[in-house]
PDB file of C-alpha atoms in Angstrom:
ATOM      1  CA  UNK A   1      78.367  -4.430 -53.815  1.00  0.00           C
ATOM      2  CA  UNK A   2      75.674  -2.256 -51.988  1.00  0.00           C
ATOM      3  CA  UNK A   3      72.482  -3.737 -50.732  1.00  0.00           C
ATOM      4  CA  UNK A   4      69.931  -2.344 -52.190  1.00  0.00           C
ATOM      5  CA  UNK A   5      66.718  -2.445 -50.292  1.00  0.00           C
ATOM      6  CA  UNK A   6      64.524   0.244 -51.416  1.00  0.00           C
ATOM      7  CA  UNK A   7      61.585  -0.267 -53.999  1.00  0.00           C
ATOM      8  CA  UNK A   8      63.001   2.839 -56.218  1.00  0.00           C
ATOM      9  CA  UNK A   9      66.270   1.382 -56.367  1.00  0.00           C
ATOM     10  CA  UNK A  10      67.182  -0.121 -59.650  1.00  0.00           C
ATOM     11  CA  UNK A  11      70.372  -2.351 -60.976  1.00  0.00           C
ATOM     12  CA  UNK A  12      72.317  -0.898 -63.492  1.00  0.00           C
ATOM     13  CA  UNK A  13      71.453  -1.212 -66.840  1.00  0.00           C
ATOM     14  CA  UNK A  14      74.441  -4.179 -67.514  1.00  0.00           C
ATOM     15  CA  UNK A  15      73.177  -6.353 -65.244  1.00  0.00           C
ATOM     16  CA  UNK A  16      69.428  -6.311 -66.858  1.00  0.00           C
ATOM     17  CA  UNK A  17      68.937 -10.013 -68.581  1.00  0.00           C
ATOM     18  CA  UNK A  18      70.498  -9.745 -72.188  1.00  0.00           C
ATOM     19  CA  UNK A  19      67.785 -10.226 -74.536  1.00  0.00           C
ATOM     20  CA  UNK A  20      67.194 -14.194 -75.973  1.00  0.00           C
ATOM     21  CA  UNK A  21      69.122 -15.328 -72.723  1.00  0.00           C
ATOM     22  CA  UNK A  22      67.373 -18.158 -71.674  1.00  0.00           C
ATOM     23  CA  UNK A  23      66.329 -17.985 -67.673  1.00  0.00           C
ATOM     24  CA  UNK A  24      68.174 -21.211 -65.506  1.00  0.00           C
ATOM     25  CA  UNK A  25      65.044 -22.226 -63.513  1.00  0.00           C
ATOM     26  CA  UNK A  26      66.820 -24.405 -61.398  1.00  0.00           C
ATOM     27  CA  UNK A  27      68.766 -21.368 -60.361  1.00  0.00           C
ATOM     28  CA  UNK A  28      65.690 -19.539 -60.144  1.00  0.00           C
ATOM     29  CA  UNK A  29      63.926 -21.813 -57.751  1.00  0.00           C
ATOM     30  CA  UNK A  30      67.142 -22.232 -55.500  1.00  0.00           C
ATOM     31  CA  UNK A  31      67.263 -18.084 -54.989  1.00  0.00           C
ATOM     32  CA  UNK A  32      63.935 -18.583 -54.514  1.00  0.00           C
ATOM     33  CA  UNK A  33      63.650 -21.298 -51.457  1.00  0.00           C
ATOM     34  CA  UNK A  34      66.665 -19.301 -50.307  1.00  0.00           C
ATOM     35  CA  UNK A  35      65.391 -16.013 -49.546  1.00  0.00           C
ATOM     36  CA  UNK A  36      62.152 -18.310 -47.908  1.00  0.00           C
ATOM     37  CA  UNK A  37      64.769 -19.635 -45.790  1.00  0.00           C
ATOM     38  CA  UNK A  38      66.719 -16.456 -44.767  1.00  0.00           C
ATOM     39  CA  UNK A  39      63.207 -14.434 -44.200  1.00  0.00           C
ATOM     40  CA  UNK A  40      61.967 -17.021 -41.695  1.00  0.00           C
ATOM     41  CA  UNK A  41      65.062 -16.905 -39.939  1.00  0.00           C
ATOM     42  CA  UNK A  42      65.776 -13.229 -40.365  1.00  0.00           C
ATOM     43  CA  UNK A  43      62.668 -11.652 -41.158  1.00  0.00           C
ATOM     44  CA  UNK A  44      61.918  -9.205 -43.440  1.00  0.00           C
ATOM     45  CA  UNK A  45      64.479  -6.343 -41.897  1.00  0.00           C
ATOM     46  CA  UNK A  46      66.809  -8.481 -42.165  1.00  0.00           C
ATOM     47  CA  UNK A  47      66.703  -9.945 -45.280  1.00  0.00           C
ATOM     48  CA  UNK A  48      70.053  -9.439 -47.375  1.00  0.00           C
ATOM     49  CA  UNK A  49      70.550 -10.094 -50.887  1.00  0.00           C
ATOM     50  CA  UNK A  50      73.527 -10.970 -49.907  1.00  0.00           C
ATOM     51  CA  UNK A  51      72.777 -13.405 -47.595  1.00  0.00           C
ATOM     52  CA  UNK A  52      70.027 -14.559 -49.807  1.00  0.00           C
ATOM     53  CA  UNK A  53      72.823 -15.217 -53.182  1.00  0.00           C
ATOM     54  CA  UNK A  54      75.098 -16.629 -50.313  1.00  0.00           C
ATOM     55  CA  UNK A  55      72.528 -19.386 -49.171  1.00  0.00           C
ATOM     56  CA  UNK A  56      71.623 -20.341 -52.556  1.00  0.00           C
ATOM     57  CA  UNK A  57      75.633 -20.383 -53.841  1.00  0.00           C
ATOM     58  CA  UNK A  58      75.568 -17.885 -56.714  1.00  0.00           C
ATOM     59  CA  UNK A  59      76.907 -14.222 -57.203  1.00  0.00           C
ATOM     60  CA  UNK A  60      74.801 -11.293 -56.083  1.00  0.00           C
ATOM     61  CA  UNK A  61      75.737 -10.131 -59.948  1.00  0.00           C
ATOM     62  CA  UNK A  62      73.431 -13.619 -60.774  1.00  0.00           C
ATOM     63  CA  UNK A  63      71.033 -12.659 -58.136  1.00  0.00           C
ATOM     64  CA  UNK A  64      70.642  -8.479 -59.718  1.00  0.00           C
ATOM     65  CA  UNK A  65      70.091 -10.750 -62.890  1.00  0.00           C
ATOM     66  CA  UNK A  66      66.643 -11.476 -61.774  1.00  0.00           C
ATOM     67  CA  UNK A  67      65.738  -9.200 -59.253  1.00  0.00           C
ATOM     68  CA  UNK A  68      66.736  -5.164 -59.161  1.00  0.00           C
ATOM     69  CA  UNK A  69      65.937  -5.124 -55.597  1.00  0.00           C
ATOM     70  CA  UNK A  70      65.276  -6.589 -52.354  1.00  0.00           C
ATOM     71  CA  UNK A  71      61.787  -6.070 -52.111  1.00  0.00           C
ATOM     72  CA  UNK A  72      61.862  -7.230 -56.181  1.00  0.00           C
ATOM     73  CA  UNK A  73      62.397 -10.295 -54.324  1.00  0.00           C
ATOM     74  CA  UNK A  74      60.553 -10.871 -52.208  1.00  0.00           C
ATOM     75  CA  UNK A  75      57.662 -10.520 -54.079  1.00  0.00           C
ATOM     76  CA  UNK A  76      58.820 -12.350 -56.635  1.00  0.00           C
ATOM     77  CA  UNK A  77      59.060 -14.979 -54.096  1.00  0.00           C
ATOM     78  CA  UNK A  78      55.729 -14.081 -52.798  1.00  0.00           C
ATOM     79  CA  UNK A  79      54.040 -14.947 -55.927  1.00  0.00           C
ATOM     80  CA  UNK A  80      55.999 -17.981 -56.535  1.00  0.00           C
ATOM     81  CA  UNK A  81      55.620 -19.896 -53.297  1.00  0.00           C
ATOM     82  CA  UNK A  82      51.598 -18.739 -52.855  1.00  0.00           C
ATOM     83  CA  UNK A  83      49.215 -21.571 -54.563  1.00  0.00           C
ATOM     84  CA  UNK A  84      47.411 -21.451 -57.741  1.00  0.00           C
ATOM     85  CA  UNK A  85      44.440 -22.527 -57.147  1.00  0.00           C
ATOM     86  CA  UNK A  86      43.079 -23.170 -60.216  1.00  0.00           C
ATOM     87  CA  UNK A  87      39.159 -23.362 -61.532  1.00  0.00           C
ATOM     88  CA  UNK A  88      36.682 -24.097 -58.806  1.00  0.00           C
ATOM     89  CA  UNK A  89      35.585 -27.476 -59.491  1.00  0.00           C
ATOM     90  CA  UNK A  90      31.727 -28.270 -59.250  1.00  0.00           C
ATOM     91  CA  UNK A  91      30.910 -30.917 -56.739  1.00  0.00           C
ATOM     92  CA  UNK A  92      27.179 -30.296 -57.155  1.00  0.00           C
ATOM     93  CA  UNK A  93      26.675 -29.225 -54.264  1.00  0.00           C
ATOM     94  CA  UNK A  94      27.235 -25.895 -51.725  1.00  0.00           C
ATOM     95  CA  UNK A  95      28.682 -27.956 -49.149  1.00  0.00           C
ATOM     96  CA  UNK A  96      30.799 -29.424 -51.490  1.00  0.00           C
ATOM     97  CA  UNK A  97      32.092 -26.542 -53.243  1.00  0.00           C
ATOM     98  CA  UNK A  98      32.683 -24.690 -49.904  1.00  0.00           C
ATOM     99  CA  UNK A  99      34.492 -27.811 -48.795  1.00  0.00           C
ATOM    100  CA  UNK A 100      37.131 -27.985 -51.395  1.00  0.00           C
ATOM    101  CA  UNK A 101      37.910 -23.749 -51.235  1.00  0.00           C
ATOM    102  CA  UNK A 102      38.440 -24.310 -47.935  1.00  0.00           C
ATOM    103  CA  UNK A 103      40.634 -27.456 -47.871  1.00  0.00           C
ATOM    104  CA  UNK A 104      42.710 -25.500 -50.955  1.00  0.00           C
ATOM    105  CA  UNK A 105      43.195 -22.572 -48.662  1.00  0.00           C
ATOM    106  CA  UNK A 106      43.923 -24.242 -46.031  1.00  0.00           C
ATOM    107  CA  UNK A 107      46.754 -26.204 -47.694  1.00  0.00           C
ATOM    108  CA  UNK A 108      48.044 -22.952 -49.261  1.00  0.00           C
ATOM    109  CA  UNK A 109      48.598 -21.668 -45.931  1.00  0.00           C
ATOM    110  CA  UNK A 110      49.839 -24.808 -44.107  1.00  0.00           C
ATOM    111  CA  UNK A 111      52.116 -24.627 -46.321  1.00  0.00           C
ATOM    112  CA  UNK A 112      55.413 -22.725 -47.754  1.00  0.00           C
ATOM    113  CA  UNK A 113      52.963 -20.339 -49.001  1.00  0.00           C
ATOM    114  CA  UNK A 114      51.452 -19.557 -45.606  1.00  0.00           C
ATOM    115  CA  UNK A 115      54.486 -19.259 -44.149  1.00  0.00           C
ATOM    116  CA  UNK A 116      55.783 -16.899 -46.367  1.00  0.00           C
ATOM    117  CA  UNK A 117      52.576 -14.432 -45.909  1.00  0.00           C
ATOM    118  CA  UNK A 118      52.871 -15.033 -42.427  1.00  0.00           C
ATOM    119  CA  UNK A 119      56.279 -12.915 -42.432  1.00  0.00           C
ATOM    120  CA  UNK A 120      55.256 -10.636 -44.644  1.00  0.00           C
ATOM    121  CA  UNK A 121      51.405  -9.467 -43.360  1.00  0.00           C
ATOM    122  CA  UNK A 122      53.345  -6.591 -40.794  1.00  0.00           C
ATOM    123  CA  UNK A 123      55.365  -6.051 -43.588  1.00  0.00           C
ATOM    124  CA  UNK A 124      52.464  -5.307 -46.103  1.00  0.00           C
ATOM    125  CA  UNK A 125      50.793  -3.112 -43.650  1.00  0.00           C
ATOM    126  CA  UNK A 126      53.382  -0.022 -44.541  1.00  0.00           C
ATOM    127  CA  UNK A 127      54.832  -1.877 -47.745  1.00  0.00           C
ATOM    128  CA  UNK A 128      52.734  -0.879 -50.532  1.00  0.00           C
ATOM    129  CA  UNK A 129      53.638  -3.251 -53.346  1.00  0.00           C
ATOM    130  CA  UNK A 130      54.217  -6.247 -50.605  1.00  0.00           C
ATOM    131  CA  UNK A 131      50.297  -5.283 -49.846  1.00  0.00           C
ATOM    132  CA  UNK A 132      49.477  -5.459 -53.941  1.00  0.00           C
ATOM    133  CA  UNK A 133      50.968  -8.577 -54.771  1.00  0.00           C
ATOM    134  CA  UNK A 134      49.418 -10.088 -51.344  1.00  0.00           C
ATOM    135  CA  UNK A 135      45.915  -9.063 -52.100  1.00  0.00           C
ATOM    136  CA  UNK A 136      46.728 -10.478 -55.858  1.00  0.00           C
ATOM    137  CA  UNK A 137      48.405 -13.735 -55.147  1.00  0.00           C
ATOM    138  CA  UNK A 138      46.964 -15.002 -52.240  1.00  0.00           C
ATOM    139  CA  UNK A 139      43.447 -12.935 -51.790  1.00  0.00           C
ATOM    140  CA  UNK A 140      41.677 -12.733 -55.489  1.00  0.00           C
ATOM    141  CA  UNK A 141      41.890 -16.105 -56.912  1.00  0.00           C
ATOM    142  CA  UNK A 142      39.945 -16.813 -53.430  1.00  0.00           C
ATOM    143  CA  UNK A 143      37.347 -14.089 -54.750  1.00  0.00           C
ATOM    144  CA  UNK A 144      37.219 -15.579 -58.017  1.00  0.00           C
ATOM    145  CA  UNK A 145      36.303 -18.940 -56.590  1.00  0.00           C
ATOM    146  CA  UNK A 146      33.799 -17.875 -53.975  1.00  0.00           C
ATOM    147  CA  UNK A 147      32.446 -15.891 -56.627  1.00  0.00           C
ATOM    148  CA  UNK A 148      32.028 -18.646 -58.956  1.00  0.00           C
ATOM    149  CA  UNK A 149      30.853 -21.302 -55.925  1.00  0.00           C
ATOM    150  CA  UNK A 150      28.259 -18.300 -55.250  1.00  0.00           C
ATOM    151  CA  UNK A 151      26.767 -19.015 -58.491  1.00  0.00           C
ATOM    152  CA  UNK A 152      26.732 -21.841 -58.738  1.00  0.00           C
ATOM    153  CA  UNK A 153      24.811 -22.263 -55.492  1.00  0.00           C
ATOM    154  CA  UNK A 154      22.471 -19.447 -56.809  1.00  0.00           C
ATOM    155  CA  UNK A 155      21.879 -21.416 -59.868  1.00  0.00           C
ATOM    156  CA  UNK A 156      21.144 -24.401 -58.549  1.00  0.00           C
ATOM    157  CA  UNK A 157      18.758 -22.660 -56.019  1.00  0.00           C
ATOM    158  CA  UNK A 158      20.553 -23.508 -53.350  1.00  0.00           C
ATOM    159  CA  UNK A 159      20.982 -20.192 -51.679  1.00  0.00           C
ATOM    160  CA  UNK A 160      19.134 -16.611 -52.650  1.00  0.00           C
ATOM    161  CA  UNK A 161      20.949 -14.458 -54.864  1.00  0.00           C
ATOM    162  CA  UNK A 162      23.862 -11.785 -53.259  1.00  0.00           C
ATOM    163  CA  UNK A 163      24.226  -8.533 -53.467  1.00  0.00           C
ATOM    164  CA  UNK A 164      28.041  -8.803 -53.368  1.00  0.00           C
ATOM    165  CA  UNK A 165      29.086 -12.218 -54.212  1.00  0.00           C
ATOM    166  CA  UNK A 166      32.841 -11.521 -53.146  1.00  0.00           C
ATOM    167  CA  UNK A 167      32.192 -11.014 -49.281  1.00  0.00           C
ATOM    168  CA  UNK A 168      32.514 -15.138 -49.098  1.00  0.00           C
ATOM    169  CA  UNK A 169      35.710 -14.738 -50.189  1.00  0.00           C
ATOM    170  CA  UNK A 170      36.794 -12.305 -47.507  1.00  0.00           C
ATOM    171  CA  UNK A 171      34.819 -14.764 -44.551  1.00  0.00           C
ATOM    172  CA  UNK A 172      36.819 -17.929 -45.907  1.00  0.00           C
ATOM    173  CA  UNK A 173      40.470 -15.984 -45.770  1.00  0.00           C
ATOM    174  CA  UNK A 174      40.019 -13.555 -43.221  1.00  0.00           C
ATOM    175  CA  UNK A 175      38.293 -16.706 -41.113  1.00  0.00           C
ATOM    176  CA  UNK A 176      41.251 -19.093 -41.999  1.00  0.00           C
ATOM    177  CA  UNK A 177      44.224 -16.375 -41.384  1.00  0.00           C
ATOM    178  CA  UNK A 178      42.610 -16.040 -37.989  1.00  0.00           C
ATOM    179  CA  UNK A 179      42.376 -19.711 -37.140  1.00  0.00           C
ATOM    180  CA  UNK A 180      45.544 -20.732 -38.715  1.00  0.00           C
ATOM    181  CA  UNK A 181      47.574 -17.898 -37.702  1.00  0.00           C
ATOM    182  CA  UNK A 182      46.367 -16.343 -34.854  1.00  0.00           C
ATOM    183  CA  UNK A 183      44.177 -18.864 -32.847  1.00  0.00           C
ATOM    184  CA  UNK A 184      46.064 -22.143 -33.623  1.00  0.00           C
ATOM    185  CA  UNK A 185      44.458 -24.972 -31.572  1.00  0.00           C
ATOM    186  CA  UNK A 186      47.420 -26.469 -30.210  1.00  0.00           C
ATOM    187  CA  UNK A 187      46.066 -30.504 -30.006  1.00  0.00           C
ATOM    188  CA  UNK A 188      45.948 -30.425 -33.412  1.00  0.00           C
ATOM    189  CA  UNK A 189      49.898 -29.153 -34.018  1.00  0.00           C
ATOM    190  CA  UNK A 190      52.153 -31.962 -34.306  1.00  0.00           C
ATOM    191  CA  UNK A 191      49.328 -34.508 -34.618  1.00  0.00           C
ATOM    192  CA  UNK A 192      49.736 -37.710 -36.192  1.00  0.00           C
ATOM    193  CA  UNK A 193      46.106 -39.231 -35.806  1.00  0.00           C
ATOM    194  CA  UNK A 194      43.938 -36.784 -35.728  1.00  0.00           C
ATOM    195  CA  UNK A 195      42.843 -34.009 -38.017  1.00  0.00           C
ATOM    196  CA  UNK A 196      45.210 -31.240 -38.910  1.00  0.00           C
ATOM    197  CA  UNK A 197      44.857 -27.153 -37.866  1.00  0.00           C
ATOM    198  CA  UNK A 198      43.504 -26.605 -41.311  1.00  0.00           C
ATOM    199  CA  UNK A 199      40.751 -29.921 -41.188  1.00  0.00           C
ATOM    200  CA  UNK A 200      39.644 -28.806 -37.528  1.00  0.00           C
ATOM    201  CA  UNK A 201      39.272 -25.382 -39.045  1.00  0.00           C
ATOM    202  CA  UNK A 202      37.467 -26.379 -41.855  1.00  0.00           C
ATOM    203  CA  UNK A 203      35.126 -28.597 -39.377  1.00  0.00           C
ATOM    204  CA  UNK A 204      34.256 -25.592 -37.634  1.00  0.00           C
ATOM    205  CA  UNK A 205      34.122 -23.006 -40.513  1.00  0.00           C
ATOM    206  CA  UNK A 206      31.672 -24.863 -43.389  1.00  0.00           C
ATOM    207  CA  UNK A 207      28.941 -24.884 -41.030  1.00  0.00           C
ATOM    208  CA  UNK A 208      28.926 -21.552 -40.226  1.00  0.00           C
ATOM    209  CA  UNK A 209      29.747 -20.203 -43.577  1.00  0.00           C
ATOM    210  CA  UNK A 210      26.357 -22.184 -44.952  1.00  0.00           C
ATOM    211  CA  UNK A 211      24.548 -21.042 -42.359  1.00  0.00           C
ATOM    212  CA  UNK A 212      25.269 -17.027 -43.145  1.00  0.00           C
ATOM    213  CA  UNK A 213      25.318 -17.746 -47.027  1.00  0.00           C
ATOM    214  CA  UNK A 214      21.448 -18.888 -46.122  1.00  0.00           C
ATOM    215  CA  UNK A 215      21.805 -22.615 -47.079  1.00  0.00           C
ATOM    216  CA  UNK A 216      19.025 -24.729 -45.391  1.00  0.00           C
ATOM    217  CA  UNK A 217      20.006 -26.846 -42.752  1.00  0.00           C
ATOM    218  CA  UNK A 218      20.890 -30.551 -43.409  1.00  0.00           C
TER     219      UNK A 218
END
C-alpha cells in the first residue's frame, strides 16, 4: 500500500468507517502512543504510516480506518496527547491564579504533550494545518484562561483594566516554550530533590508576569 503523506491525499472511499461501527479506543490510543513513539525517534520526515500501524500491531487498512493521511495523524495525535486544561479555577487571588496556569502549562509541556509540540513547532512553521491545530490545542485554552484570570484580577481590583486581555496568554506560553525548550537549566534535569524545569520556571516567571500585569508588590 502507498504512503500517503500529503494533506490532499484521501483513502478510498471503502476504507471510510462504516456508519454505526463502533470506534475500538484501545486501538485508538495504541496508534496513537505509536506514532508519538516513531516521531520522536524519526521525526516528522520520517514518520511512516507504516511504521506507525507496524509499532502499534494492526493493518495499515485499520490504521486508513481512522486517519486518511499522515499528517491526519499526526494531528490527530496532536490534539490527543496536548492537555485539557479545563476552567481556570479561582484561588482568590492574582498570584494564585497565575500560579496554577503556569504549573498546568508547565505540566502540559513536561509532558507527552510537550514533547509532541516540540517535534512538530519546525514542522508547523511551513505546515499549515500542523500550525492550526497547534495554535488550537495547545495555545487558546491558555488565552481563555489568562483571559478569564485577567478578570478576575480586574474585578477584584487587583490590577487596572487591559486593553487586550489575551497578551498574558502569549507572555505565559511564549515565556514557558522558551524556558522549557530552548533555555533548559540543566541542574534542574534529572533532579530528584530539588524543583523541576517547569517549578524553577515558574519561580522565575510569576514575579515578573505580576509585575508587567501592574500587580502591587507584596
Amino acid at each position: 500500500m502507498a504512503e500517503r503523506t500529503e494533506s490532499n491525499q484521501t483513502a478510498p472511499a471503502e476504507r471510510q468507517p462504516s456508519r454505526g461501527r463502533p470506534r475500538d479506543a484501545e486501538r485508538d490510543r495504541a496508534l496513537l502512543a505509536a506514532t508519538l513513539q516513531v516521531l520522536q525517534e524519526s521525526g516528522y520526515g520520517g514518520l511512516t504510516t507504516a511504521a506507525v500501524a507496524k509499532r502499534a500491531g494492526v493493518s495499515t487498512a485499520t490504521l486508513y480506518r481512522r486517519w486518511r493521511s499522515k499528517e491526519d495523524l499526526v494531528v490527530g495525535t496532536a490534539v490527543s496527547w496536548a492537555s485539557d486544561l479545563g476552567p481556570q479555577p479561582d484561588t482568590g487571588s492574582l498570584r494564585g491564579d497565575l500560579a496554577v496556569l503556569l504549573r498546568d502549562k508547565a505540566e502540559t509541556l513536561e509532558g507527552p504533550g510537550g514533547r509532541l509540540l516540540h517535534i512538530l513547532i519546525g514542522e508547523a512553521a511551513h505546515n499549515e494545518a500542523l500550525a492550526r491545530v497547534l495554535d488550537s490545542a495547545i495555545v487558546q485554552p491558555v488565552r481563555d484562561r489568562a483571559a478569564e484570570v485577567v478578570r478576575r484580577a480586574v474585578a477584584r481590583g487587583d490590577i487596572p483594566p487591559l486593553e487586550n486581555a489575551h497578551v498574558l496568554a502569549d507572555l505565559v506560553v511564549g515565556s514557558m516554550v522558551s524556558r522549557l525548550f530552548l533555555t533548559p537549566d540543566v541542574t534542574y534535569q534529572g533532579a530528584t530533590d530539588g524543583p523541576t524545569s517547569g517549578e524553577a520556571a515558574i519561580g522565575e516567571l510569576l514575579p515578573f508576569l505580576l509585575r508587567a500585569l501592574g500587580a502591587p508588590p507584596g
